[in-house]
Coordinates of C-alpha atoms and ligand atoms in Angstrom, one line a residue:
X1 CA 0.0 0.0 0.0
X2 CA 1.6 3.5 -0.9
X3 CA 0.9 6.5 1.4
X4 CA -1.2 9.3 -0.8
X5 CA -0.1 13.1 -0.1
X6 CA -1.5 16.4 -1.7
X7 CA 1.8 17.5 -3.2
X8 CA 0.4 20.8 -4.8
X9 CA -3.0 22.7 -4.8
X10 CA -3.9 25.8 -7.7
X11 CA -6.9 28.2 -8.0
X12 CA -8.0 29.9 -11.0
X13 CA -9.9 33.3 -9.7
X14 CA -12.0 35.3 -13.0
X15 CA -11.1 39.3 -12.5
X16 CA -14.8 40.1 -12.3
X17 CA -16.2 41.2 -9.0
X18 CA -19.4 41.8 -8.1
X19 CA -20.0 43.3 -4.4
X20 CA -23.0 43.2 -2.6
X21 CA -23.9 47.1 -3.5
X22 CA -23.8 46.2 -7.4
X23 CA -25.8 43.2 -7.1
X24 CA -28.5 44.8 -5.3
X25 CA -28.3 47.8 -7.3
X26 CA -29.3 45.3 -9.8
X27 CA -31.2 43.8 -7.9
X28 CA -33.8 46.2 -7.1
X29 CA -33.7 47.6 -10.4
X30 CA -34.8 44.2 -11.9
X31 CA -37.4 43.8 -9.1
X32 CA -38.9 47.6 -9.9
X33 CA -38.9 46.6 -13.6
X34 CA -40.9 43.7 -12.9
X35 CA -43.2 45.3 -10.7
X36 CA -44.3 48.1 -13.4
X37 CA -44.3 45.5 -15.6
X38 CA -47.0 43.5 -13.7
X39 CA -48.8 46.7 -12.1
X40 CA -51.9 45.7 -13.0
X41 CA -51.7 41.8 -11.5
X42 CA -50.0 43.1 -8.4
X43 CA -53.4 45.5 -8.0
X44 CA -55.7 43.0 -8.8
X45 CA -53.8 40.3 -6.1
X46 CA -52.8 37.9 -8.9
X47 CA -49.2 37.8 -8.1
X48 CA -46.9 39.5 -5.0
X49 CA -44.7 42.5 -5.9
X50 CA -41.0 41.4 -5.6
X51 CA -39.6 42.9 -2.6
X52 CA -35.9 44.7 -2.7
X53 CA -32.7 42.5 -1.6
X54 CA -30.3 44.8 1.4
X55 CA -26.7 43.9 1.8
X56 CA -27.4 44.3 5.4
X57 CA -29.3 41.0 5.4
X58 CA -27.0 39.6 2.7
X59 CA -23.6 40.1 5.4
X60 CA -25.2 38.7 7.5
X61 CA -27.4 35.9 6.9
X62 CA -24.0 34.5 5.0
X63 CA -20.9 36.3 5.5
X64 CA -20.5 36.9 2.0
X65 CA -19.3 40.7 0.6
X66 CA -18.3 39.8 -2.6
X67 CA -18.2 37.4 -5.7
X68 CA -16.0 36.7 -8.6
X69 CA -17.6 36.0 -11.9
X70 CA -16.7 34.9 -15.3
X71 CA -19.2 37.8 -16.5
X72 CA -20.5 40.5 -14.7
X73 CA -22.2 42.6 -17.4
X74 CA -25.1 40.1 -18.3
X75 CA -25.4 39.3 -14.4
X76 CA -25.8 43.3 -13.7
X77 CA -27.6 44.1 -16.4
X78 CA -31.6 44.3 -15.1
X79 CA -32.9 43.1 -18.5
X80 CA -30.9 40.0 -18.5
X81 CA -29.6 38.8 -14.9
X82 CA -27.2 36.0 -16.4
X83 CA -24.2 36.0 -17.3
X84 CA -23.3 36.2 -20.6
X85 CA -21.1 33.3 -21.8
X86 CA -20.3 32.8 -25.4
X87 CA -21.0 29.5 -26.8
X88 CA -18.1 27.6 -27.5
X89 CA -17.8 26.2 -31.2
X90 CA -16.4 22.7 -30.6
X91 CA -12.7 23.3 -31.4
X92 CA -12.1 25.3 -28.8
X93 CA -11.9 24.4 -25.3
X94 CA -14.6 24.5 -23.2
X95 CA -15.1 27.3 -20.5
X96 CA -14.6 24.9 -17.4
X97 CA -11.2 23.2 -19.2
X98 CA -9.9 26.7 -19.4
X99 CA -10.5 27.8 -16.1
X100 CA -9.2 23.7 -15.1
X101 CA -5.9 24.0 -17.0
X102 CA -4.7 27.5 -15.1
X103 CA -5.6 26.4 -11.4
X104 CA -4.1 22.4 -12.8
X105 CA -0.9 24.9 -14.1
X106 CA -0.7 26.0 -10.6
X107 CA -0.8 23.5 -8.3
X108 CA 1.4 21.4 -11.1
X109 CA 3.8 24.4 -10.4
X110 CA 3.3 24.1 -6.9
X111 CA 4.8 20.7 -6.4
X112 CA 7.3 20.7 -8.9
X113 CA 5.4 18.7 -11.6
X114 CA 5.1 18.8 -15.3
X115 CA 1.6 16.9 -17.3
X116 CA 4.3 13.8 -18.2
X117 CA 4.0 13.0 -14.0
X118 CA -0.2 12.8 -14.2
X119 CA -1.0 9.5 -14.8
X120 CA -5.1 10.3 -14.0
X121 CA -7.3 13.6 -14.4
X122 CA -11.1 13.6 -12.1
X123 CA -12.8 16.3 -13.1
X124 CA -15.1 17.1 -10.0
X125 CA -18.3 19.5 -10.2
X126 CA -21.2 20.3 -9.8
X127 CA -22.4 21.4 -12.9
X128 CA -20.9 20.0 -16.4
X129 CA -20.9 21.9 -19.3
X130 CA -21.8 19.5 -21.9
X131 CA -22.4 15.6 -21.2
X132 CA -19.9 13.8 -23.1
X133 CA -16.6 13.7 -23.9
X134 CA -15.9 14.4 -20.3
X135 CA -14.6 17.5 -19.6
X136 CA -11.7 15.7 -17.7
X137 CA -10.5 14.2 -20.9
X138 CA -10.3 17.8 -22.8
X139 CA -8.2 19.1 -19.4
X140 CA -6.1 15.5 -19.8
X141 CA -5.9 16.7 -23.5
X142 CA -5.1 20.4 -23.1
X143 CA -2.4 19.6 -20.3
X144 CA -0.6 16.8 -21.9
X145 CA -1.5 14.2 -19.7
X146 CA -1.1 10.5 -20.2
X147 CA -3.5 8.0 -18.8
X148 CA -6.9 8.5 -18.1
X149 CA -9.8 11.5 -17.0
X150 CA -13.3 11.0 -15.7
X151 CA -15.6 13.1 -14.6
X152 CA -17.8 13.0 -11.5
X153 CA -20.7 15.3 -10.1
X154 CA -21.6 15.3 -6.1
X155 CA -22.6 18.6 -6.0
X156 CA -20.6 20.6 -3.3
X157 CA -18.8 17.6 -1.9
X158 CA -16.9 16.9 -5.2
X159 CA -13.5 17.9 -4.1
X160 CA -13.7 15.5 -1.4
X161 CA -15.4 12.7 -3.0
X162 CA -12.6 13.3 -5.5
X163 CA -10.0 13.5 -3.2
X164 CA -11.3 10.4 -1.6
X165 CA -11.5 8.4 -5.4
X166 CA -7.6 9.6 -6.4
X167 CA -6.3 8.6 -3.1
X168 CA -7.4 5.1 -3.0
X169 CA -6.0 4.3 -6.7
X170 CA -2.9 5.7 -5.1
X171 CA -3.0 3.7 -2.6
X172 CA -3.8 0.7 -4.5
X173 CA -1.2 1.2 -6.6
X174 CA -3.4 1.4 -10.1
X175 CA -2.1 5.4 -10.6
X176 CA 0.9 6.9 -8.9
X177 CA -0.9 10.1 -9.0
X178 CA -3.9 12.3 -10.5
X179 CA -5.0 15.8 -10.7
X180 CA -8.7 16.6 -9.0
X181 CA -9.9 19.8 -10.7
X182 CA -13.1 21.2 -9.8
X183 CA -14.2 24.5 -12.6
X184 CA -17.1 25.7 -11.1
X185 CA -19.0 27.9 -13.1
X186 CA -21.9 28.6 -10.5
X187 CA -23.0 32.2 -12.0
X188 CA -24.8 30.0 -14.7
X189 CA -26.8 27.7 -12.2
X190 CA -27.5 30.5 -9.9
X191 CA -31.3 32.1 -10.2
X192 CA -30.2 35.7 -10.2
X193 CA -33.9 36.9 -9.9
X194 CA -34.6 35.0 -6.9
X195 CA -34.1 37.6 -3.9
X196 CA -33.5 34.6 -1.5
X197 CA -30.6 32.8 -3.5
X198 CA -29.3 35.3 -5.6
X199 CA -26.2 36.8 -3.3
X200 CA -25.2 32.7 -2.7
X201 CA -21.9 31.7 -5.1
X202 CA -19.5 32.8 -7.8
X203 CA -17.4 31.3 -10.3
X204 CA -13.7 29.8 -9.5
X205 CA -11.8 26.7 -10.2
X206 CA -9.3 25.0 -8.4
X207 CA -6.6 21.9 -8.6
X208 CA -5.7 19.8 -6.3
X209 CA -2.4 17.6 -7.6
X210 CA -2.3 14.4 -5.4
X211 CA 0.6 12.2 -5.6
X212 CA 2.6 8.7 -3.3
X213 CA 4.1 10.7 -0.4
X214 CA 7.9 9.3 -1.5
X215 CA 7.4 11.0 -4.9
X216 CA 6.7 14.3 -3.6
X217 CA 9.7 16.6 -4.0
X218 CA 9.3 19.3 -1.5
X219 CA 6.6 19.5 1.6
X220 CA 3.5 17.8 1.5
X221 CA 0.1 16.7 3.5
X222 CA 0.0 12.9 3.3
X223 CA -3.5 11.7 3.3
X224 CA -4.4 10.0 6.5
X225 CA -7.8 9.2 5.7
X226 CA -10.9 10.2 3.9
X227 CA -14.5 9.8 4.5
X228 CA -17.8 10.5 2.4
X229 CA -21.4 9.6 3.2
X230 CA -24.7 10.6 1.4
X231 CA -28.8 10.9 2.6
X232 CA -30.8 11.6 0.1
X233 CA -32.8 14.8 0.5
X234 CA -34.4 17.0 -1.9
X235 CA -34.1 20.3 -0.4
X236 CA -30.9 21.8 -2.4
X237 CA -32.2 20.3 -6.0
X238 CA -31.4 21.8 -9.6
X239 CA -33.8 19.4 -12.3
X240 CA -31.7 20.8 -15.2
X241 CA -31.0 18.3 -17.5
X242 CA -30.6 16.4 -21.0
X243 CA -34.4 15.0 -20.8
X244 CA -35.4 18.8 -20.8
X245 CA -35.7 19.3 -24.4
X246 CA -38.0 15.7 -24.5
X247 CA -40.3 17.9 -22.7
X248 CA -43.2 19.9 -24.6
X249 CA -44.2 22.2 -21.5
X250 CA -41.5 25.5 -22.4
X251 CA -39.0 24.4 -19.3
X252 CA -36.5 27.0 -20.6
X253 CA -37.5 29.5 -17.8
X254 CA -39.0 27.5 -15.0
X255 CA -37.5 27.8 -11.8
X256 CA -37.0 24.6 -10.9
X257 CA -34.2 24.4 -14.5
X258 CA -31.6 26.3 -11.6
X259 CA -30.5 26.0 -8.2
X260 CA -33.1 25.7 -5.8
X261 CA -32.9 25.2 -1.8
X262 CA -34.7 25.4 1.2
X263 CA -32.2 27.1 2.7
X264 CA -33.6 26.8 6.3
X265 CA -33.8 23.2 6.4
X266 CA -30.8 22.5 4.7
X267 CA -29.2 24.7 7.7
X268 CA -31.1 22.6 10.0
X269 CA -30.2 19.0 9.1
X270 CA -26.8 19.0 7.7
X271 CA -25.4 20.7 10.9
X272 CA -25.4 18.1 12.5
X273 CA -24.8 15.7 9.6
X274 CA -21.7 17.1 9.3
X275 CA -20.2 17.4 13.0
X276 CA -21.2 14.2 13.5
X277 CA -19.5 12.9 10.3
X278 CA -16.0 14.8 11.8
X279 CA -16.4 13.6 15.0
X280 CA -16.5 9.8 14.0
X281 CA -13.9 10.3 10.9
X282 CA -11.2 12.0 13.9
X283 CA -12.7 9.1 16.5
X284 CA -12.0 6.3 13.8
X285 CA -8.6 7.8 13.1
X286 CA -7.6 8.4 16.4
X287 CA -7.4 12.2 16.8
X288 CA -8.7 13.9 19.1
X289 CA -9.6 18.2 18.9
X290 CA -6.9 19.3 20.7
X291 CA -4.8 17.3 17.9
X292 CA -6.4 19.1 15.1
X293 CA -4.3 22.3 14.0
X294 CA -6.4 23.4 11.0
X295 CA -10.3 22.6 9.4
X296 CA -10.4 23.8 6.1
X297 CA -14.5 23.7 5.8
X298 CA -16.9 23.8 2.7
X299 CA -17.6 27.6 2.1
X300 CA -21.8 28.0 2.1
X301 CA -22.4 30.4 4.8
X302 CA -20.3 31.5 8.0
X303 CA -22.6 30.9 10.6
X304 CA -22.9 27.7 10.0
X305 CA -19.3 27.4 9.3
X306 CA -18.8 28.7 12.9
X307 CA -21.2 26.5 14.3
X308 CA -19.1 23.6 12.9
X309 CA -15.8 24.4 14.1
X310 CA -17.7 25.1 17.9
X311 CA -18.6 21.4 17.9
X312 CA -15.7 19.7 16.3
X313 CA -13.3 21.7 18.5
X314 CA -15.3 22.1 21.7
X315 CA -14.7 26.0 22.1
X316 CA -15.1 29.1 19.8
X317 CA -12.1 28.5 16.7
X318 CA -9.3 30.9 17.6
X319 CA -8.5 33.9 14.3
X320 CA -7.2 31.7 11.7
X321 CA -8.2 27.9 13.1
X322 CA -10.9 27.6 10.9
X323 CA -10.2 30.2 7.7
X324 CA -13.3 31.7 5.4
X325 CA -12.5 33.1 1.9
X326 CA -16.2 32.9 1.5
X327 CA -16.5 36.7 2.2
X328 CA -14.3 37.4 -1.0
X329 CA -16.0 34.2 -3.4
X330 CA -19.0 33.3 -1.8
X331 CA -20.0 29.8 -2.2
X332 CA -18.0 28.7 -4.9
X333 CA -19.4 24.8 -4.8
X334 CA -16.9 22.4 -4.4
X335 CA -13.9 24.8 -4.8
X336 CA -14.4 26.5 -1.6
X337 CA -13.0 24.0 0.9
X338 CA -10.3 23.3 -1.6
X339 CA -9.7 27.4 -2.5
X340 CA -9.4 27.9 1.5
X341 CA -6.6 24.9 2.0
X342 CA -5.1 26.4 -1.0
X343 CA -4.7 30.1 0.4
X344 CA -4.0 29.2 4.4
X345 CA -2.0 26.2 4.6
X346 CA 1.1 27.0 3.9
X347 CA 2.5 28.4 7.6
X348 CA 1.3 24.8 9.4
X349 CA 4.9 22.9 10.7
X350 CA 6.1 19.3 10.2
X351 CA 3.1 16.9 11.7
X352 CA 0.3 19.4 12.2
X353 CA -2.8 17.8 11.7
X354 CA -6.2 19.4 9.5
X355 CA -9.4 18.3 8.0
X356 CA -10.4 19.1 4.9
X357 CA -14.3 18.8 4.8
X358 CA -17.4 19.9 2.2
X359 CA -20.9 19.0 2.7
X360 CA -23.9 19.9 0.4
X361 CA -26.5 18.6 -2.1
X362 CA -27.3 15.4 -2.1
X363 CA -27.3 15.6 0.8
X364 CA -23.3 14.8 1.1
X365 CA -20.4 15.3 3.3
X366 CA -16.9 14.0 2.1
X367 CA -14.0 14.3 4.7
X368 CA -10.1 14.1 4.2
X369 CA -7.8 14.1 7.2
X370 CA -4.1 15.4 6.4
X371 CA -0.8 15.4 8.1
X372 CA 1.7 18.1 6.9
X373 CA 5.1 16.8 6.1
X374 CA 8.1 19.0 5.8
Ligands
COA1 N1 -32.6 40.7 1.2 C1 -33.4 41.0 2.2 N2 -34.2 40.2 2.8 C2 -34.2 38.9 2.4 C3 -33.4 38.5 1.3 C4 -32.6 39.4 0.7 N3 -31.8 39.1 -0.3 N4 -33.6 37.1 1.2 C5 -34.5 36.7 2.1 N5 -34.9 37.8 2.8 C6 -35.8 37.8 3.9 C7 -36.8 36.7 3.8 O1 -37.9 37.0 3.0 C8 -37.2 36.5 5.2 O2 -38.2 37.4 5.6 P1 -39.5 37.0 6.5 O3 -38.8 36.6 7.8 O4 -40.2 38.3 6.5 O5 -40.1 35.9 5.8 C9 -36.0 36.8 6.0 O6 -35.2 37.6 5.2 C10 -35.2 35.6 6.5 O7 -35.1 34.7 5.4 P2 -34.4 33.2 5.5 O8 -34.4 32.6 4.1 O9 -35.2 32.5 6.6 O10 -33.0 33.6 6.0 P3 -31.9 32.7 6.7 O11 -31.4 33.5 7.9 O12 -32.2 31.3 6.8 O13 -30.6 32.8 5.6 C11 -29.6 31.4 3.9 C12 -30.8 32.3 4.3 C13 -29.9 30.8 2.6 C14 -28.4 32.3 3.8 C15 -29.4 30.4 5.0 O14 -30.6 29.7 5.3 C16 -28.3 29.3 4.6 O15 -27.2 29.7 4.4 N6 -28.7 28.1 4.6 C17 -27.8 27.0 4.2 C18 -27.5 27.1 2.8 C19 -26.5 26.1 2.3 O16 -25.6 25.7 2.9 N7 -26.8 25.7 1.1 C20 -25.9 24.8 0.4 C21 -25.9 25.3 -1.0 S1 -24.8 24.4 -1.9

């Protein structure tokens, strides 16, 4: 059995920003559009005016004060509220392999790799841009790569899941390393009309390069462990899909074609999903809090996030235990947890211990338990 290690990590951020002032500037102006438009059914009772979004409530029901995007005009723009992505003719790479490549450069970069060391590419999201070929084997194309590519979809927890699927070929001995890339282009899933969802993600992608700890050729986290689980739950659901155009009922602009969640409930039972899933994954692996020197958590909202590192550490996190980058991405999908390893884990010391963890549709939490090295 060979010892898996994250050797390098990359993440590619678009330049776009959108803070919470612009989008609500938009916002509002979309919502009074709408409402002049509809006058006379808002009158007559036939439909409810749409109310104006606030940052105030936006800061802090989430903890979020600003996204990247891959376009801000269309998103802005109170006429359209979506981005505006050209349509790729099929000789040029796709959007997510682009964004792929440049965070798969990176963490390449990062551990001292070139393409001809990738034996395997997973391309891990939660939305895919076209169904086949896989997106994974354009990336394993674009880089160079020998081998293989798959992709795989588990919604938020794809990093992990991933993670999880790369580290037990490594182990096995069928790869001797792979890249887990996770493009996540959530602008285009996200309903930018809907007041109660609309401030939730942004667009990023990131790499993870995972490799046997004796390959690695400067300091790395060896993989102690991973862990995913699923319950199948309905309450963060997008029913966008190929059987949509098999359909005769003009599903191009119902809301249930984007992301959709009872936001409440989802708060309600994967809280404890997921600090129970820690609590066994550390029990099972023989670590206790006080062991733990870093959780690098899934980036959806940061009371929640808050609440988690409370019950896996047993006191409030001290400033940096428990890092958010959710304030400058919002929810970016899988990428957060990944984007937030990326950024603050480079100052841990020889042996410091850290879980990587992302929970989310499905529903789903995958852990990863790491050990730095070096
Ligand atoms: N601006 C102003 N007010 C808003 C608003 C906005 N953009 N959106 C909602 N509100 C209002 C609601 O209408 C509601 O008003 P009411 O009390 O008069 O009915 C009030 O604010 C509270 O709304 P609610 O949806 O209950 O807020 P919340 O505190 O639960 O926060 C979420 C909403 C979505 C941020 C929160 O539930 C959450 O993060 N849940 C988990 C989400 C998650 O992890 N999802 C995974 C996605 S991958």
């Amino acid at each position: 059995m060979h010892r898996p290690a994250i050797t390098g990590t990359g993440v590619f951020t678009p330049e776009a920003t959108i803070s919470n002032a612009e989008l609500v500037a938009a916002f509002n102006a979309y919502a009074d559009r709408w409402n002049a438009e509809h006058a006379d059914a808002i009158a007559a009772g036939e439909v409810e005016a749409k109310e104006h979004s606030s940052e105030e409530f936006i800061v802090k029901a989430s903890g979020i004060e600003s996204r990247h995007v891959l376009d801000k005009t269309g998103v802005l723009d109170p006429a359209v509220m979506h981005p505006l992505l050209r349509q790729r003719s099929d000789d040029e790479p796709s959007v997510m392999a682009e964004m792929a490549v440049d965070a798969a450069r990176k963490a390449l970069a990062q551990a001292g790799r070139t393409a001809a060391d990738v034996d395997a590419v997973i391309c891990a999201a939660s939305n895919l841009e076209r169904a086949y070929p896989a997106i994974a084997i354009e990336i394993q194309s674009l880089l160079g790569i020998k081998g293989f590519a798959f992709d795989m979809n588990v919604a938020c927890s794809s990093a992990t899941f991933g993670i999880q699927a790369a580290a037990d070929m490594i182990r096995s001995g069928s790869i001797r390393s792979a890249l887990v890339v996770n493009p996540e282009i959530c602008s285009a899933h996200l309903e930018w009309r809907d007041r109660d969802c609309h401030f939730i993600f942004g667009d990023v992608a990131t790499a993870t390069l995972i490799e046997r700890a004796e390959d690695a050729t400067g300091p790395y986290f060896e993989i102690r462990s991973t862990r995913c689980a699923t319950e199948f739950s309905n309450n963060i659901r997008n029913n966008n899909g190929f059987l949509r155009r098999s359909r005769p009922d003009g599903m191009a602009d119902r809301r249930d074609m984007q992301f959709m969640q009872n936001g409440r409930k989802v708060f309600k039972e994967v809280l404890p999903m997921v600090s129970q899933h820690i609590a066994d994954h550390m029990a099972d692996d023989g670590i206790a809090a006080g062991d733990l020197k870093r959780l690098w958590l899934h980036q959806a909202n940061k009371t929640m996030n808050d609440f988690i590192g409370r019950k896996v550490l047993g006191r409030e996190p001290e400033p940096g235990e428990q890092p958010n980058i959710l304030q400058d991405y919002a929810n970016t999908s899988s990428a957060g947890s990944i984007i937030a390893f990326s950024k603050h884990s480079s100052d841990l010391n020889d042996g410091d211990l850290g879980i990587i963890c992302s929970f989310g549709a499905g529903y789903s939490v995958g852990s990863v338990i790491v050990q730095r090295h070096g």
